[in-house]
JSON list of C-alpha atoms in Angstrom, two decimals:
[
{"chain": "A", "resi": 32, "resn": "MET", "atom": "CA", "xyz": [30.77, -66.22, 10.93]},
{"chain": "A", "resi": 33, "resn": "THR", "atom": "CA", "xyz": [27.98, -65.37, 13.09]},
{"chain": "A", "resi": 34, "resn": "ASP", "atom": "CA", "xyz": [24.37, -66.61, 12.85]},
{"chain": "A", "resi": 35, "resn": "SER", "atom": "CA", "xyz": [23.31, -62.99, 12.14]},
{"chain": "A", "resi": 36, "resn": "GLN", "atom": "CA", "xyz": [25.57, -62.80, 8.99]},
{"chain": "A", "resi": 37, "resn": "VAL", "atom": "CA", "xyz": [23.81, -66.01, 7.61]},
{"chain": "A", "resi": 38, "resn": "THR", "atom": "CA", "xyz": [20.97, -65.28, 5.19]},
{"chain": "A", "resi": 39, "resn": "ASP", "atom": "CA", "xyz": [18.24, -67.45, 4.02]},
{"chain": "A", "resi": 40, "resn": "ALA", "atom": "CA", "xyz": [19.56, -71.03, 3.94]},
{"chain": "A", "resi": 41, "resn": "GLN", "atom": "CA", "xyz": [16.83, -72.25, 1.25]},
{"chain": "A", "resi": 42, "resn": "ALA", "atom": "CA", "xyz": [19.35, -71.35, -1.72]},
{"chain": "A", "resi": 43, "resn": "PRO", "atom": "CA", "xyz": [19.13, -74.31, -4.27]},
{"chain": "A", "resi": 44, "resn": "ASP", "atom": "CA", "xyz": [22.75, -74.99, -4.09]},
{"chain": "A", "resi": 45, "resn": "THR", "atom": "CA", "xyz": [22.86, -74.95, -0.28]},
{"chain": "A", "resi": 46, "resn": "GLN", "atom": "CA", "xyz": [25.45, -72.38, -0.29]},
{"chain": "A", "resi": 47, "resn": "THR", "atom": "CA", "xyz": [25.74, -69.75, 2.51]},
{"chain": "A", "resi": 48, "resn": "HIS", "atom": "CA", "xyz": [25.03, -66.28, 1.37]},
{"chain": "A", "resi": 49, "resn": "VAL", "atom": "CA", "xyz": [26.30, -63.30, 3.51]},
{"chain": "A", "resi": 50, "resn": "HIS", "atom": "CA", "xyz": [25.65, -59.84, 2.25]},
{"chain": "A", "resi": 51, "resn": "ALA", "atom": "CA", "xyz": [28.72, -57.67, 1.74]},
{"chain": "A", "resi": 52, "resn": "PRO", "atom": "CA", "xyz": [28.42, -54.20, 3.46]},
{"chain": "A", "resi": 53, "resn": "SER", "atom": "CA", "xyz": [27.49, -51.38, 1.45]},
{"chain": "A", "resi": 54, "resn": "ILE", "atom": "CA", "xyz": [30.30, -49.05, 0.79]},
{"chain": "A", "resi": 55, "resn": "THR", "atom": "CA", "xyz": [29.97, -45.94, 2.88]},
{"chain": "A", "resi": 56, "resn": "GLY", "atom": "CA", "xyz": [33.03, -44.25, 1.73]},
{"chain": "A", "resi": 57, "resn": "ASN", "atom": "CA", "xyz": [33.90, -43.33, 5.37]},
{"chain": "A", "resi": 58, "resn": "GLU", "atom": "CA", "xyz": [35.89, -46.35, 6.99]},
{"chain": "A", "resi": 59, "resn": "PRO", "atom": "CA", "xyz": [37.38, -49.37, 5.88]},
{"chain": "A", "resi": 60, "resn": "GLN", "atom": "CA", "xyz": [34.92, -52.22, 6.50]},
{"chain": "A", "resi": 61, "resn": "GLY", "atom": "CA", "xyz": [35.94, -55.89, 7.14]},
{"chain": "A", "resi": 62, "resn": "ASP", "atom": "CA", "xyz": [39.08, -57.82, 8.24]},
{"chain": "A", "resi": 63, "resn": "LEU", "atom": "CA", "xyz": [42.49, -56.19, 7.59]},
{"chain": "A", "resi": 64, "resn": "CYS", "atom": "CA", "xyz": [44.44, -58.82, 5.37]},
{"chain": "A", "resi": 65, "resn": "ILE", "atom": "CA", "xyz": [47.55, -56.93, 4.11]},
{"chain": "A", "resi": 66, "resn": "ARG", "atom": "CA", "xyz": [49.04, -53.59, 4.50]},
{"chain": "A", "resi": 67, "resn": "THR", "atom": "CA", "xyz": [51.96, -52.51, 2.21]},
{"chain": "A", "resi": 68, "resn": "LEU", "atom": "CA", "xyz": [53.67, -49.32, 1.12]},
{"chain": "A", "resi": 69, "resn": "ALA", "atom": "CA", "xyz": [53.33, -48.39, -2.72]},
{"chain": "A", "resi": 70, "resn": "MET", "atom": "CA", "xyz": [56.73, -47.90, -3.93]},
{"chain": "A", "resi": 71, "resn": "PRO", "atom": "CA", "xyz": [58.30, -46.56, -7.19]},
{"chain": "A", "resi": 72, "resn": "ALA", "atom": "CA", "xyz": [59.05, -49.78, -8.64]},
{"chain": "A", "resi": 73, "resn": "ASP", "atom": "CA", "xyz": [55.15, -50.38, -8.76]},
{"chain": "A", "resi": 74, "resn": "THR", "atom": "CA", "xyz": [54.65, -47.50, -11.11]},
{"chain": "A", "resi": 75, "resn": "ASN", "atom": "CA", "xyz": [52.98, -47.67, -14.57]},
{"chain": "A", "resi": 76, "resn": "ALA", "atom": "CA", "xyz": [54.43, -45.32, -17.44]},
{"chain": "A", "resi": 77, "resn": "ASN", "atom": "CA", "xyz": [52.25, -42.41, -16.11]},
{"chain": "A", "resi": 78, "resn": "GLY", "atom": "CA", "xyz": [54.02, -42.60, -12.65]},
{"chain": "A", "resi": 79, "resn": "ASP", "atom": "CA", "xyz": [50.92, -43.86, -10.81]},
{"chain": "A", "resi": 80, "resn": "ILE", "atom": "CA", "xyz": [50.78, -47.25, -9.13]},
{"chain": "A", "resi": 81, "resn": "PHE", "atom": "CA", "xyz": [50.26, -49.89, -11.78]},
{"chain": "A", "resi": 82, "resn": "GLY", "atom": "CA", "xyz": [46.56, -51.37, -11.43]},
{"chain": "A", "resi": 83, "resn": "GLY", "atom": "CA", "xyz": [47.96, -54.88, -11.88]},
{"chain": "A", "resi": 84, "resn": "TRP", "atom": "CA", "xyz": [50.04, -54.47, -8.87]},
{"chain": "A", "resi": 85, "resn": "LEU", "atom": "CA", "xyz": [47.04, -53.22, -6.56]},
{"chain": "A", "resi": 86, "resn": "LEU", "atom": "CA", "xyz": [45.02, -56.05, -8.11]},
{"chain": "A", "resi": 87, "resn": "SER", "atom": "CA", "xyz": [47.76, -58.47, -6.88]},
{"chain": "A", "resi": 88, "resn": "GLN", "atom": "CA", "xyz": [47.91, -57.01, -3.51]},
{"chain": "A", "resi": 89, "resn": "MET", "atom": "CA", "xyz": [44.19, -57.31, -3.10]},
{"chain": "A", "resi": 90, "resn": "ASP", "atom": "CA", "xyz": [44.32, -61.16, -4.28]},
{"chain": "A", "resi": 91, "resn": "LEU", "atom": "CA", "xyz": [47.05, -61.67, -2.01]},
{"chain": "A", "resi": 92, "resn": "GLY", "atom": "CA", "xyz": [45.01, -60.30, 1.07]},
{"chain": "A", "resi": 93, "resn": "GLY", "atom": "CA", "xyz": [41.77, -62.24, -0.28]},
{"chain": "A", "resi": 94, "resn": "GLY", "atom": "CA", "xyz": [43.70, -65.52, -0.41]},
{"chain": "A", "resi": 95, "resn": "VAL", "atom": "CA", "xyz": [44.98, -65.14, 3.19]},
{"chain": "A", "resi": 96, "resn": "PHE", "atom": "CA", "xyz": [41.32, -64.53, 4.35]},
{"chain": "A", "resi": 97, "resn": "ALA", "atom": "CA", "xyz": [39.93, -67.40, 2.39]},
{"chain": "A", "resi": 98, "resn": "GLY", "atom": "CA", "xyz": [42.64, -69.73, 3.66]},
{"chain": "A", "resi": 99, "resn": "LYS", "atom": "CA", "xyz": [41.42, -68.77, 7.06]},
{"chain": "A", "resi": 100, "resn": "VAL", "atom": "CA", "xyz": [37.64, -69.44, 6.23]},
{"chain": "A", "resi": 101, "resn": "ALA", "atom": "CA", "xyz": [38.43, -72.69, 4.18]},
{"chain": "A", "resi": 102, "resn": "LYS", "atom": "CA", "xyz": [41.21, -73.89, 6.82]},
{"chain": "A", "resi": 103, "resn": "SER", "atom": "CA", "xyz": [42.97, -75.04, 3.67]},
{"chain": "A", "resi": 104, "resn": "ARG", "atom": "CA", "xyz": [44.99, -74.02, 0.77]},
{"chain": "A", "resi": 105, "resn": "THR", "atom": "CA", "xyz": [42.95, -71.92, -1.79]},
{"chain": "A", "resi": 106, "resn": "VAL", "atom": "CA", "xyz": [43.40, -70.82, -5.26]},
{"chain": "A", "resi": 107, "resn": "THR", "atom": "CA", "xyz": [41.76, -67.68, -7.09]},
{"chain": "A", "resi": 108, "resn": "VAL", "atom": "CA", "xyz": [39.13, -68.78, -9.85]},
{"chain": "A", "resi": 109, "resn": "ALA", "atom": "CA", "xyz": [37.49, -65.53, -10.62]},
{"chain": "A", "resi": 110, "resn": "ILE", "atom": "CA", "xyz": [37.57, -61.75, -10.20]},
{"chain": "A", "resi": 111, "resn": "GLU", "atom": "CA", "xyz": [34.40, -59.80, -10.71]},
{"chain": "A", "resi": 112, "resn": "ALA", "atom": "CA", "xyz": [33.04, -56.36, -10.38]},
{"chain": "A", "resi": 113, "resn": "MET", "atom": "CA", "xyz": [36.28, -54.66, -9.92]},
{"chain": "A", "resi": 114, "resn": "ASN", "atom": "CA", "xyz": [36.03, -50.92, -9.59]},
{"chain": "A", "resi": 115, "resn": "PHE", "atom": "CA", "xyz": [39.35, -48.83, -9.68]},
{"chain": "A", "resi": 116, "resn": "ARG", "atom": "CA", "xyz": [37.93, -45.56, -8.11]},
{"chain": "A", "resi": 117, "resn": "LYS", "atom": "CA", "xyz": [40.88, -43.68, -7.40]},
{"chain": "A", "resi": 118, "resn": "ALA", "atom": "CA", "xyz": [44.53, -43.59, -8.25]},
{"chain": "A", "resi": 119, "resn": "VAL", "atom": "CA", "xyz": [47.28, -44.80, -5.88]},
{"chain": "A", "resi": 120, "resn": "TYR", "atom": "CA", "xyz": [50.52, -42.85, -5.75]},
{"chain": "A", "resi": 121, "resn": "VAL", "atom": "CA", "xyz": [54.05, -43.61, -4.33]},
{"chain": "A", "resi": 122, "resn": "GLY", "atom": "CA", "xyz": [54.18, -43.49, -0.89]},
{"chain": "A", "resi": 123, "resn": "ASP", "atom": "CA", "xyz": [50.36, -44.32, -0.08]},
{"chain": "A", "resi": 124, "resn": "LEU", "atom": "CA", "xyz": [49.95, -46.85, 2.57]},
{"chain": "A", "resi": 125, "resn": "VAL", "atom": "CA", "xyz": [47.59, -49.46, 1.10]},
{"chain": "A", "resi": 126, "resn": "SER", "atom": "CA", "xyz": [45.37, -51.63, 3.23]},
{"chain": "A", "resi": 127, "resn": "VAL", "atom": "CA", "xyz": [43.16, -54.46, 1.82]},
{"chain": "A", "resi": 128, "resn": "HIS", "atom": "CA", "xyz": [40.27, -55.42, 3.85]},
{"chain": "A", "resi": 129, "resn": "ALA", "atom": "CA", "xyz": [37.77, -58.53, 3.34]},
{"chain": "A", "resi": 130, "resn": "ASN", "atom": "CA", "xyz": [34.18, -59.41, 3.88]},
{"chain": "A", "resi": 131, "resn": "LEU", "atom": "CA", "xyz": [32.83, -62.79, 3.35]},
{"chain": "A", "resi": 132, "resn": "VAL", "atom": "CA", "xyz": [30.19, -62.71, 0.60]},
{"chain": "A", "resi": 133, "resn": "ARG", "atom": "CA", "xyz": [29.30, -66.37, 0.06]},
{"chain": "A", "resi": 134, "resn": "VAL", "atom": "CA", "xyz": [30.64, -69.90, 1.20]},
{"chain": "A", "resi": 135, "resn": "GLY", "atom": "CA", "xyz": [29.75, -72.66, -1.21]},
{"chain": "A", "resi": 136, "resn": "ARG", "atom": "CA", "xyz": [30.72, -76.46, -1.23]},
{"chain": "A", "resi": 137, "resn": "THR", "atom": "CA", "xyz": [34.28, -75.93, -2.59]},
{"chain": "A", "resi": 138, "resn": "SER", "atom": "CA", "xyz": [34.32, -72.12, -3.02]},
{"chain": "A", "resi": 139, "resn": "ILE", "atom": "CA", "xyz": [34.36, -68.81, -1.14]},
{"chain": "A", "resi": 140, "resn": "THR", "atom": "CA", "xyz": [33.50, -65.39, -2.48]},
{"chain": "A", "resi": 141, "resn": "VAL", "atom": "CA", "xyz": [35.26, -62.54, -0.84]},
{"chain": "A", "resi": 142, "resn": "HIS", "atom": "CA", "xyz": [34.55, -58.63, -1.36]},
{"chain": "A", "resi": 143, "resn": "LEU", "atom": "CA", "xyz": [37.84, -56.90, -0.91]},
{"chain": "A", "resi": 144, "resn": "GLU", "atom": "CA", "xyz": [38.34, -53.17, -0.52]},
{"chain": "A", "resi": 145, "resn": "ALA", "atom": "CA", "xyz": [41.70, -51.42, -1.05]},
{"chain": "A", "resi": 146, "resn": "TRP", "atom": "CA", "xyz": [42.21, -48.22, 0.92]},
{"chain": "A", "resi": 147, "resn": "VAL", "atom": "CA", "xyz": [44.97, -45.81, 1.09]},
{"chain": "A", "resi": 148, "resn": "LEU", "atom": "CA", "xyz": [46.31, -43.41, 3.61]},
{"chain": "A", "resi": 149, "resn": "ARG", "atom": "CA", "xyz": [48.09, -40.77, 1.82]},
{"chain": "A", "resi": 150, "resn": "ARG", "atom": "CA", "xyz": [51.20, -38.72, 3.25]},
{"chain": "A", "resi": 151, "resn": "ARG", "atom": "CA", "xyz": [50.19, -36.04, 5.48]},
{"chain": "A", "resi": 152, "resn": "GLU", "atom": "CA", "xyz": [46.45, -37.08, 5.62]},
{"chain": "A", "resi": 153, "resn": "GLN", "atom": "CA", "xyz": [44.51, -38.41, 8.27]},
{"chain": "A", "resi": 154, "resn": "GLN", "atom": "CA", "xyz": [41.57, -40.03, 6.30]},
{"chain": "A", "resi": 155, "resn": "SER", "atom": "CA", "xyz": [41.79, -43.30, 4.52]},
{"chain": "A", "resi": 156, "resn": "ILE", "atom": "CA", "xyz": [40.45, -43.26, 0.99]},
{"chain": "A", "resi": 157, "resn": "LEU", "atom": "CA", "xyz": [38.84, -46.11, -0.75]},
{"chain": "A", "resi": 158, "resn": "VAL", "atom": "CA", "xyz": [40.71, -46.83, -4.04]},
{"chain": "A", "resi": 159, "resn": "THR", "atom": "CA", "xyz": [39.47, -50.15, -5.31]},
{"chain": "A", "resi": 160, "resn": "ASP", "atom": "CA", "xyz": [37.08, -52.73, -4.44]},
{"chain": "A", "resi": 161, "resn": "GLY", "atom": "CA", "xyz": [35.81, -56.10, -5.98]},
{"chain": "A", "resi": 162, "resn": "ASN", "atom": "CA", "xyz": [34.66, -59.62, -5.58]},
{"chain": "A", "resi": 163, "resn": "PHE", "atom": "CA", "xyz": [37.17, -62.42, -5.59]},
{"chain": "A", "resi": 164, "resn": "THR", "atom": "CA", "xyz": [36.31, -66.15, -5.64]},
{"chain": "A", "resi": 165, "resn": "TYR", "atom": "CA", "xyz": [38.49, -68.80, -4.29]},
{"chain": "A", "resi": 166, "resn": "VAL", "atom": "CA", "xyz": [38.42, -72.63, -4.53]},
{"chain": "A", "resi": 167, "resn": "SER", "atom": "CA", "xyz": [39.47, -74.71, -1.48]},
{"chain": "A", "resi": 168, "resn": "ILE", "atom": "CA", "xyz": [42.04, -77.42, -2.81]},
{"chain": "A", "resi": 169, "resn": "ASP", "atom": "CA", "xyz": [43.68, -80.58, -1.49]},
{"chain": "A", "resi": 170, "resn": "GLU", "atom": "CA", "xyz": [47.29, -81.47, -1.44]},
{"chain": "A", "resi": 171, "resn": "GLN", "atom": "CA", "xyz": [47.06, -82.71, -5.29]},
{"chain": "A", "resi": 172, "resn": "GLY", "atom": "CA", "xyz": [45.24, -79.46, -6.37]},
{"chain": "A", "resi": 173, "resn": "HIS", "atom": "CA", "xyz": [41.89, -80.94, -6.53]},
{"chain": "A", "resi": 174, "resn": "PRO", "atom": "CA", "xyz": [38.76, -78.97, -5.46]},
{"chain": "A", "resi": 175, "resn": "GLN", "atom": "CA", "xyz": [37.74, -80.22, -2.04]},
{"chain": "A", "resi": 176, "resn": "PRO", "atom": "CA", "xyz": [34.62, -79.44, 0.17]},
{"chain": "A", "resi": 177, "resn": "ILE", "atom": "CA", "xyz": [35.33, -76.70, 2.96]},
{"chain": "A", "resi": 178, "resn": "GLN", "atom": "CA", "xyz": [35.25, -77.64, 6.20]},
{"chain": "A", "resi": 179, "resn": "ARG", "atom": "CA", "xyz": [33.27, -75.52, 8.76]},
{"chain": "A", "resi": 180, "resn": "ASP", "atom": "CA", "xyz": [33.03, -75.78, 12.50]},
{"chain": "A", "resi": 181, "resn": "GLY", "atom": "CA", "xyz": [34.15, -79.48, 12.13]},
{"chain": "A", "resi": 182, "resn": "ALA", "atom": "CA", "xyz": [31.78, -80.53, 9.55]},
{"chain": "A", "resi": 183, "resn": "THR", "atom": "CA", "xyz": [31.74, -80.41, 5.68]},
{"chain": "A", "resi": 184, "resn": "ILE", "atom": "CA", "xyz": [29.46, -78.14, 3.96]},
{"chain": "A", "resi": 185, "resn": "SER", "atom": "CA", "xyz": [26.84, -80.30, 2.48]},
{"chain": "A", "resi": 186, "resn": "THR", "atom": "CA", "xyz": [25.48, -80.41, -0.98]}
]
């Protein structure tokens, strides 16, 4: 994270806040975390890709991103503001992109966007986005302070 991404450090809980980019609808934003192909086994009763499958792909990608930021194992503790904007179909190439929203003492909030590239199309389409919060845990599964740049984030 660069200094230009860090906002006012006067937050009462000393969390580092970073603004998620506004969704432009044109191009995926953030780090590519996961890319997979939507398959027939992932469909719901209507033949579209099941929303739970898409949410799980986003959670997998967000967990990869959060683990890199925390430099530790992380677990999902909250999902908020999920927006299912468009359907996903069998054969769509699904890409999940992550942007850091907030780093707390033990938690990380990540804005995730799921984009698809449909067969015979050139432009990616934003299909889902939301904020996922992960907590850094130790080997016993207990929350632990996040290490950043060799130092623990202080409270």
